[in-house]
């Protein structure tokens, strides 16, 4: 149970992290017992694990995952309601849904994600797989689970991954219904999105009324839950922030008034650049997106990037998530989100790594548990042969993943060649 990781270059997860040589990380059970120069270590009772000069850093934290979707591109948009109905139709399809959940969580872990937030899933399966992993009955990351979200009729993911609330009172009832499975957060679908848009230039239309947002947030807060919200327009940003939402997922261009609300409410922005990129950059013959979808995708893409830049410039915390499940957004490509953050928002590689580890842990309420290589924190880290401070693509292939002290050596992932080929064309953006 006691292991000493030695002969490595340490990246500790701090905002200004720099490579540290000559250190050892001592692990006792699930936790880091000490981080010391090797010359000061007493290795008695520890199994020494020689990392051969490779790079050790905290495990990645993905703040925006939809577990039941794999990101495989389709020639036409899938009918989400029909897919969920099939997934829960009978014992056989439910068994397949369980298998799918466990498989995708395993993929997240093997890609270096040791913690993620699920923000909209099928029925209660998010908390089901979370509890299975916590009990040691399945392999996967630490999960902060939301289960079903709350939307409105005609709203984003309504009737599939979200309940349809027709009034504030019904939204409150859904908060209580969701709470029976003891989730870690509540998710609201405040606006529509690219796939919901019916007018060119108007993605992210406000769907949920301020009264529903406010009463759902008040009830969730009374029960001890933070509320995350899907928001993709300035109007939606204002409604969400004024009525109690905590993390804003995705985002949109934010003026001075919106930035004031972010600061006043203590809210944070979770940027998700990955899902909008195929709409903007891919040939429509590849993305299978029509002209309106491509135009609206660019509106959302620009809004997410601009929101992140504005928040960073004004000291408002920005986190990162992939929105895994959208076309071309897989369960193994969190490293790409860091790359897009670096390229599109102009942050150094070190800051991107810090955001995806220590900062994301703080945003998720786990800052005292994980996110950095420090004594007392959980032993969640990854090992790469190359230096991610130089090239973030060093994280696309890992030598080792350690999650809550459990070691996975040379993790292998089955990838989608078409997705890899298309996304790799845009590594220079």
Coordinates of C-alpha atoms in Angstrom, one line a residue:
X1 CA 0.0 0.0 0.0
X2 CA 3.0 2.3 0.5
X3 CA 4.7 3.4 -2.7
X4 CA 7.5 5.9 -3.5
X5 CA 7.6 7.4 -7.0
X6 CA 11.2 8.3 -7.8
X7 CA 13.5 9.4 -10.6
X8 CA 11.1 11.8 -12.2
X9 CA 10.5 15.4 -13.1
X10 CA 7.7 16.9 -11.0
X11 CA 5.1 19.4 -12.2
X12 CA 3.1 20.2 -9.1
X13 CA -0.1 21.8 -10.5
X14 CA 0.6 25.3 -9.2
X15 CA -0.2 28.3 -11.3
X16 CA 3.5 29.0 -12.1
X17 CA 4.6 25.4 -12.1
X18 CA 8.2 24.7 -13.2
X19 CA 9.9 21.3 -13.6
X20 CA 11.4 20.0 -10.4
X21 CA 14.1 17.3 -10.5
X22 CA 15.4 15.1 -7.7
X23 CA 12.0 14.8 -5.9
X24 CA 10.1 11.8 -4.7
X25 CA 6.3 11.4 -4.1
X26 CA 5.5 9.1 -1.3
X27 CA 2.1 7.5 -1.3
X28 CA 0.4 5.7 1.6
X29 CA -2.9 4.1 0.5
X30 CA -5.0 6.7 -1.3
X31 CA -3.1 9.8 -0.2
X32 CA 0.2 11.6 -0.7
X33 CA 2.3 11.1 2.4
X34 CA 5.1 13.4 1.5
X35 CA 6.7 15.3 -1.4
X36 CA 10.4 15.6 -0.7
X37 CA 13.9 15.7 -2.3
X38 CA 15.0 12.1 -2.7
X39 CA 18.0 12.8 -0.6
X40 CA 15.7 13.6 2.4
X41 CA 13.4 10.5 2.0
X42 CA 13.3 7.5 4.3
X43 CA 12.1 4.8 1.9
X44 CA 11.8 2.1 4.5
X45 CA 8.5 0.3 4.1
X46 CA 7.9 1.8 0.6
X47 CA 7.9 0.0 -2.7
X48 CA 10.1 2.2 -5.0
X49 CA 8.7 2.9 -8.5
X50 CA 11.3 4.3 -10.8
X51 CA 9.8 6.6 -13.4
X52 CA 12.9 6.8 -15.5
X53 CA 13.1 10.5 -15.7
X54 CA 9.5 11.0 -17.0
X55 CA 7.1 13.8 -16.0
X56 CA 4.7 13.4 -13.1
X57 CA 1.8 15.9 -12.7
X58 CA -1.7 15.9 -11.2
X59 CA -4.4 14.0 -12.9
X60 CA -6.6 16.0 -15.3
X61 CA -10.1 17.2 -14.1
X62 CA -12.8 17.5 -16.7
X63 CA -15.6 19.7 -15.6
X64 CA -18.1 19.0 -18.3
X65 CA -18.9 15.4 -19.3
X66 CA -22.0 13.7 -20.6
X67 CA -21.2 10.0 -19.8
X68 CA -23.6 8.2 -22.1
X69 CA -22.4 9.7 -25.4
X70 CA -19.0 8.8 -27.1
X71 CA -18.6 11.7 -29.5
X72 CA -18.7 9.5 -32.6
X73 CA -19.7 11.8 -35.5
X74 CA -23.0 11.1 -37.3
X75 CA -24.2 12.1 -40.8
X76 CA -27.4 13.5 -39.3
X77 CA -28.3 14.7 -35.7
X78 CA -29.3 11.8 -33.5
X79 CA -32.8 11.8 -31.9
X80 CA -31.8 12.1 -28.3
X81 CA -35.3 11.3 -26.9
X82 CA -35.4 8.1 -29.0
X83 CA -31.9 7.1 -28.0
X84 CA -32.7 7.5 -24.3
X85 CA -36.0 5.7 -24.7
X86 CA -34.2 2.7 -26.3
X87 CA -31.5 2.7 -23.6
X88 CA -34.1 2.3 -20.9
X89 CA -36.6 0.2 -22.7
X90 CA -36.1 -3.2 -21.1
X91 CA -33.6 -5.1 -18.9
X92 CA -31.4 -6.0 -21.9
X93 CA -31.0 -2.4 -23.1
X94 CA -30.5 -1.2 -19.6
X95 CA -27.7 -3.8 -19.2
X96 CA -26.1 -2.4 -22.3
X97 CA -26.5 1.2 -20.8
X98 CA -24.7 0.0 -17.7
X99 CA -21.9 -1.5 -19.8
X100 CA -21.6 1.7 -21.8
X101 CA -21.4 3.9 -18.7
X102 CA -18.6 1.7 -17.1
X103 CA -16.7 1.5 -20.4
X104 CA -16.7 5.3 -21.0
X105 CA -15.7 6.0 -17.4
X106 CA -12.8 3.6 -17.8
X107 CA -11.8 5.4 -21.0
X108 CA -11.8 8.8 -19.2
X109 CA -9.5 7.4 -16.5
X110 CA -7.1 5.7 -19.0
X111 CA -6.8 9.1 -20.8
X112 CA -5.6 10.8 -17.6
X113 CA -8.8 12.2 -16.3
X114 CA -8.9 11.3 -12.6
X115 CA -11.9 13.4 -11.7
X116 CA -14.8 14.7 -13.8
X117 CA -18.2 16.3 -13.4
X118 CA -21.1 14.7 -15.2
X119 CA -23.7 17.4 -16.1
X120 CA -26.6 15.6 -17.7
X121 CA -27.1 11.9 -18.0
X122 CA -29.7 9.1 -18.4
X123 CA -32.0 8.8 -15.4
X124 CA -29.9 8.0 -12.3
X125 CA -27.0 6.3 -14.1
X126 CA -24.5 9.0 -13.3
X127 CA -24.8 8.5 -9.5
X128 CA -25.1 4.7 -10.1
X129 CA -21.7 4.5 -11.8
X130 CA -20.2 7.0 -9.3
X131 CA -21.2 4.8 -6.4
X132 CA -20.0 1.7 -8.2
X133 CA -16.5 3.2 -8.7
X134 CA -16.4 4.5 -5.1
X135 CA -17.2 1.0 -3.9
X136 CA -14.3 -0.4 -6.0
X137 CA -16.7 -2.4 -8.2
X138 CA -15.8 -0.6 -11.4
X139 CA -12.7 1.3 -12.7
X140 CA -13.1 5.0 -13.3
X141 CA -12.4 8.5 -12.1
X142 CA -13.8 10.3 -9.1
X143 CA -17.2 11.6 -10.4
X144 CA -19.3 14.6 -9.3
X145 CA -22.7 13.5 -10.7
X146 CA -25.7 15.5 -11.7
X147 CA -27.9 12.8 -13.2
X148 CA -30.8 14.3 -15.2
X149 CA -30.8 18.1 -15.7
X150 CA -33.8 20.4 -15.6
X151 CA -35.0 22.0 -18.8
X152 CA -38.3 23.3 -20.1
X153 CA -40.6 22.2 -23.0
X154 CA -38.6 22.8 -26.2
X155 CA -35.5 23.5 -24.2
X156 CA -32.0 22.0 -24.5
X157 CA -32.0 18.2 -24.1
X158 CA -35.7 18.3 -22.9
X159 CA -37.2 14.9 -22.5
X160 CA -33.8 13.0 -23.0
X161 CA -31.1 14.1 -20.5
X162 CA -33.3 16.7 -18.8
X163 CA -36.8 16.9 -17.2
X164 CA -39.2 19.4 -18.7
X165 CA -40.4 21.9 -16.1
X166 CA -43.5 23.9 -17.0
X167 CA -43.5 26.1 -13.9
X168 CA -41.3 27.2 -11.0
X169 CA -43.2 24.8 -8.8
X170 CA -42.5 21.9 -11.1
X171 CA -38.8 22.8 -11.3
X172 CA -38.7 22.7 -7.5
X173 CA -40.3 19.2 -7.5
X174 CA -37.7 18.1 -10.0
X175 CA -34.9 19.4 -7.8
X176 CA -36.2 17.2 -5.0
X177 CA -36.7 14.2 -7.4
X178 CA -33.1 14.5 -8.5
X179 CA -31.9 14.8 -4.9
X180 CA -33.3 11.4 -4.0
X181 CA -30.3 9.8 -5.6
X182 CA -27.9 12.1 -3.7
X183 CA -26.2 13.8 -6.7
X184 CA -23.3 16.2 -6.2
X185 CA -24.8 19.2 -8.1
X186 CA -27.9 20.3 -10.0
X187 CA -27.9 21.2 -13.7
X188 CA -30.2 23.6 -15.5
X189 CA -30.6 24.1 -19.2
X190 CA -31.1 27.9 -19.3
X191 CA -30.7 28.5 -23.0
X192 CA -30.9 26.5 -26.2
X193 CA -27.8 25.6 -28.2
X194 CA -26.4 25.2 -31.7
X195 CA -28.5 22.1 -32.4
X196 CA -31.7 23.8 -31.0
X197 CA -31.4 27.0 -33.0
X198 CA -34.0 27.7 -35.7
X199 CA -32.7 31.1 -36.8
X200 CA -29.3 31.9 -38.3
X201 CA -27.3 34.1 -35.8
X202 CA -29.5 33.2 -32.8
X203 CA -28.1 30.1 -31.0
X204 CA -28.4 30.0 -27.2
X205 CA -31.9 31.6 -27.1
X206 CA -33.2 32.0 -23.5
X207 CA -35.6 29.2 -22.9
X208 CA -36.0 29.0 -19.1
X209 CA -37.8 31.9 -17.4
X210 CA -36.1 33.8 -14.6
X211 CA -38.7 32.6 -12.1
X212 CA -37.9 29.0 -12.9
X213 CA -34.1 29.6 -12.6
X214 CA -34.5 31.5 -9.3
X215 CA -36.7 29.0 -7.6
X216 CA -34.8 26.0 -8.8
X217 CA -31.5 27.6 -7.6
X218 CA -33.0 28.6 -4.2
X219 CA -34.3 25.1 -3.6
X220 CA -31.1 23.4 -4.7
X221 CA -29.0 25.8 -2.5
X222 CA -31.3 25.0 0.5
X223 CA -30.5 21.3 -0.1
X224 CA -26.7 22.1 -0.2
X225 CA -26.2 21.8 -4.0
X226 CA -24.4 24.1 -6.4
X227 CA -26.3 24.8 -9.6
X228 CA -24.5 24.6 -13.0
X229 CA -26.3 26.0 -16.1
X230 CA -26.0 25.5 -19.8
X231 CA -25.8 29.0 -21.2
X232 CA -24.8 30.1 -24.7
X233 CA -26.0 33.7 -25.1
X234 CA -25.6 37.1 -23.3
X235 CA -29.3 37.1 -22.4
X236 CA -28.9 33.7 -20.9
X237 CA -25.8 34.8 -19.0
X238 CA -27.7 37.7 -17.4
X239 CA -30.7 35.5 -16.4
X240 CA -28.5 32.8 -15.0
X241 CA -26.3 35.1 -12.9
X242 CA -29.1 37.3 -11.6
X243 CA -31.1 34.3 -10.4
X244 CA -28.5 32.2 -8.6
X245 CA -26.6 30.0 -10.9
X246 CA -23.1 29.1 -9.6
X247 CA -20.9 27.8 -12.5
X248 CA -21.8 29.0 -16.0
X249 CA -21.2 26.2 -18.5
X250 CA -20.1 27.2 -22.1
X251 CA -20.6 31.0 -21.9
X252 CA -21.1 34.0 -24.3
X253 CA -19.7 37.4 -24.9
X254 CA -19.9 39.3 -21.6
X255 CA -20.1 43.1 -21.2
X256 CA -19.3 45.1 -18.1
X257 CA -22.6 44.4 -16.5
X258 CA -22.3 40.7 -16.9
X259 CA -18.7 40.8 -15.5
X260 CA -20.0 42.8 -12.6
X261 CA -22.6 40.0 -11.9
X262 CA -19.9 37.3 -12.1
X263 CA -17.9 39.2 -9.4
X264 CA -20.9 40.1 -7.3
X265 CA -22.4 36.6 -7.3
X266 CA -19.0 34.8 -6.9
X267 CA -19.8 32.8 -10.1
X268 CA -17.3 31.0 -12.3
X269 CA -17.1 30.2 -16.0
X270 CA -16.5 26.7 -17.3
X271 CA -15.2 27.0 -20.9
X272 CA -15.9 24.2 -23.4
X273 CA -14.1 25.1 -26.6
X274 CA -14.0 21.5 -28.0
X275 CA -17.6 21.0 -29.2
X276 CA -17.9 24.3 -31.1
X277 CA -14.6 23.8 -33.0
X278 CA -15.9 21.2 -35.6
X279 CA -18.8 23.5 -36.5
X280 CA -16.5 26.4 -37.2
X281 CA -13.4 24.8 -38.8
X282 CA -14.5 21.5 -40.4
X283 CA -15.6 21.1 -44.0
X284 CA -19.4 20.6 -43.9
X285 CA -18.9 17.4 -45.8
X286 CA -17.1 16.1 -42.7
X287 CA -19.0 17.8 -39.9
X288 CA -22.4 17.2 -41.7
X289 CA -23.5 20.7 -40.5
X290 CA -25.6 23.0 -42.7
X291 CA -24.8 26.6 -43.3
X292 CA -27.0 27.8 -40.4
X293 CA -25.4 25.3 -38.0
X294 CA -21.9 26.4 -39.1
X295 CA -22.7 30.1 -38.7
X296 CA -24.3 29.5 -35.3
X297 CA -21.4 27.3 -34.2
X298 CA -19.1 30.2 -34.9
X299 CA -21.3 32.5 -32.8
X300 CA -21.1 30.1 -29.9
X301 CA -17.4 29.4 -30.4
X302 CA -16.5 33.1 -30.4
X303 CA -18.7 33.6 -27.4
X304 CA -17.1 30.9 -25.3
X305 CA -13.6 32.1 -26.1
X306 CA -14.5 35.8 -25.5
X307 CA -16.2 35.0 -22.2
X308 CA -13.1 33.1 -21.0
X309 CA -10.8 35.9 -22.1
X310 CA -12.9 38.5 -20.4
X311 CA -13.2 36.5 -17.2
X312 CA -9.5 35.9 -17.0
X313 CA -8.8 39.6 -17.6
X314 CA -11.0 40.5 -14.7
X315 CA -9.9 37.9 -12.2
X316 CA -13.0 35.7 -12.5
X317 CA -12.1 32.0 -12.2
X318 CA -12.3 30.0 -15.5
X319 CA -12.4 26.2 -15.6
X320 CA -12.2 23.7 -18.5
X321 CA -14.4 20.9 -19.7
X322 CA -14.8 19.1 -23.0
X323 CA -18.6 18.7 -23.3
X324 CA -17.8 15.1 -24.2
X325 CA -20.5 13.4 -26.1
X326 CA -20.9 16.2 -28.8
X327 CA -19.8 15.2 -32.3
X328 CA -16.0 14.8 -32.5
X329 CA -15.6 15.2 -28.7
X330 CA -14.5 11.9 -27.2
X331 CA -13.9 10.5 -23.7
X332 CA -10.1 10.5 -24.2
X333 CA -9.3 14.0 -25.5
X334 CA -9.3 16.3 -22.5
X335 CA -5.7 17.3 -23.5
X336 CA -7.2 18.9 -26.7
X337 CA -9.3 21.2 -24.6
X338 CA -6.1 22.4 -22.9
X339 CA -4.5 23.0 -26.3
X340 CA -7.5 25.0 -27.5
X341 CA -7.5 27.1 -24.3
X342 CA -3.8 27.8 -24.8
X343 CA -4.2 28.7 -28.5
X344 CA -7.5 30.5 -28.5
X345 CA -7.3 32.3 -25.2
X346 CA -3.5 33.0 -25.3
X347 CA -2.6 31.4 -22.0
X348 CA 0.8 29.7 -21.4
X349 CA 0.9 25.9 -21.3
X350 CA 1.6 26.1 -17.6
X351 CA -1.6 28.0 -17.0
X352 CA -3.6 25.6 -19.1
X353 CA -2.2 22.7 -17.1
X354 CA -2.9 24.6 -13.8
X355 CA -6.5 25.3 -15.0
X356 CA -7.2 21.6 -15.8
X357 CA -5.8 20.5 -12.4
X358 CA -5.7 22.7 -9.4
X359 CA -8.1 25.4 -10.6
X360 CA -10.6 22.9 -11.8
X361 CA -10.4 21.1 -8.4
X362 CA -11.1 24.4 -6.7
X363 CA -14.1 25.2 -8.9
X364 CA -15.5 21.7 -8.3
X365 CA -15.2 22.2 -4.5
X366 CA -12.3 19.6 -4.3
X367 CA -9.4 22.0 -3.8
X368 CA -8.5 20.3 -0.5
X369 CA -8.8 16.8 -2.0
X370 CA -7.1 16.7 -5.4
X371 CA -5.7 18.9 -8.2
X372 CA -2.1 19.3 -7.1
X373 CA 0.9 17.2 -5.9
X374 CA 0.9 18.1 -2.2
X375 CA 1.2 16.3 1.1
X376 CA -2.2 15.2 2.3
X377 CA -4.0 15.3 -1.0
X378 CA -5.3 12.3 -2.9
X379 CA -2.7 10.4 -5.0
X380 CA -4.2 11.4 -8.4
X381 CA -1.5 11.9 -11.0
X382 CA -0.4 11.0 -14.4
X383 CA 3.0 10.3 -16.0
X384 CA 4.1 11.2 -19.5
X385 CA 7.4 10.6 -21.4
X386 CA 7.5 14.1 -22.8
X387 CA 7.2 17.5 -21.1
X388 CA 3.6 18.9 -21.3
X389 CA 5.0 22.4 -20.5
X390 CA 6.6 22.3 -23.9
X391 CA 3.8 20.6 -25.9
X392 CA 0.4 19.8 -24.4
X393 CA 0.1 16.9 -26.9
X394 CA 2.5 15.1 -24.6
X395 CA -0.6 14.1 -22.6
X396 CA -2.3 12.3 -25.5
X397 CA -0.3 9.1 -24.6
X398 CA 0.6 8.4 -21.0
X399 CA 3.0 6.0 -19.3
X400 CA 1.0 5.7 -16.1
X401 CA -2.2 6.9 -14.4
X402 CA -2.6 6.9 -10.6
X403 CA -6.1 7.4 -9.2
X404 CA -6.7 7.4 -5.5
X405 CA -3.4 5.5 -5.2
X406 CA -4.2 2.8 -7.7
X407 CA -1.7 2.4 -10.5
X408 CA -2.5 1.8 -14.1
X409 CA 0.6 1.2 -16.2
X410 CA 0.7 1.9 -19.9
X411 CA -3.0 2.6 -20.2
X412 CA -4.4 1.7 -23.7
X413 CA -7.4 3.4 -25.3
X414 CA -9.3 2.4 -28.4
X415 CA -9.5 5.6 -30.4
X416 CA -11.6 6.6 -33.4
X417 CA -9.2 7.0 -36.4
X418 CA -11.5 9.4 -38.3
X419 CA -11.9 11.7 -35.3
X420 CA -8.1 11.7 -34.6
X421 CA -7.3 12.4 -38.3
X422 CA -9.8 15.4 -38.5
X423 CA -8.9 16.9 -35.2
X424 CA -5.2 16.6 -35.7
X425 CA -5.5 18.9 -38.7
X426 CA -6.2 21.8 -36.3
X427 CA -3.5 21.4 -33.8
X428 CA -1.8 24.5 -35.2
X429 CA -4.8 26.8 -34.5

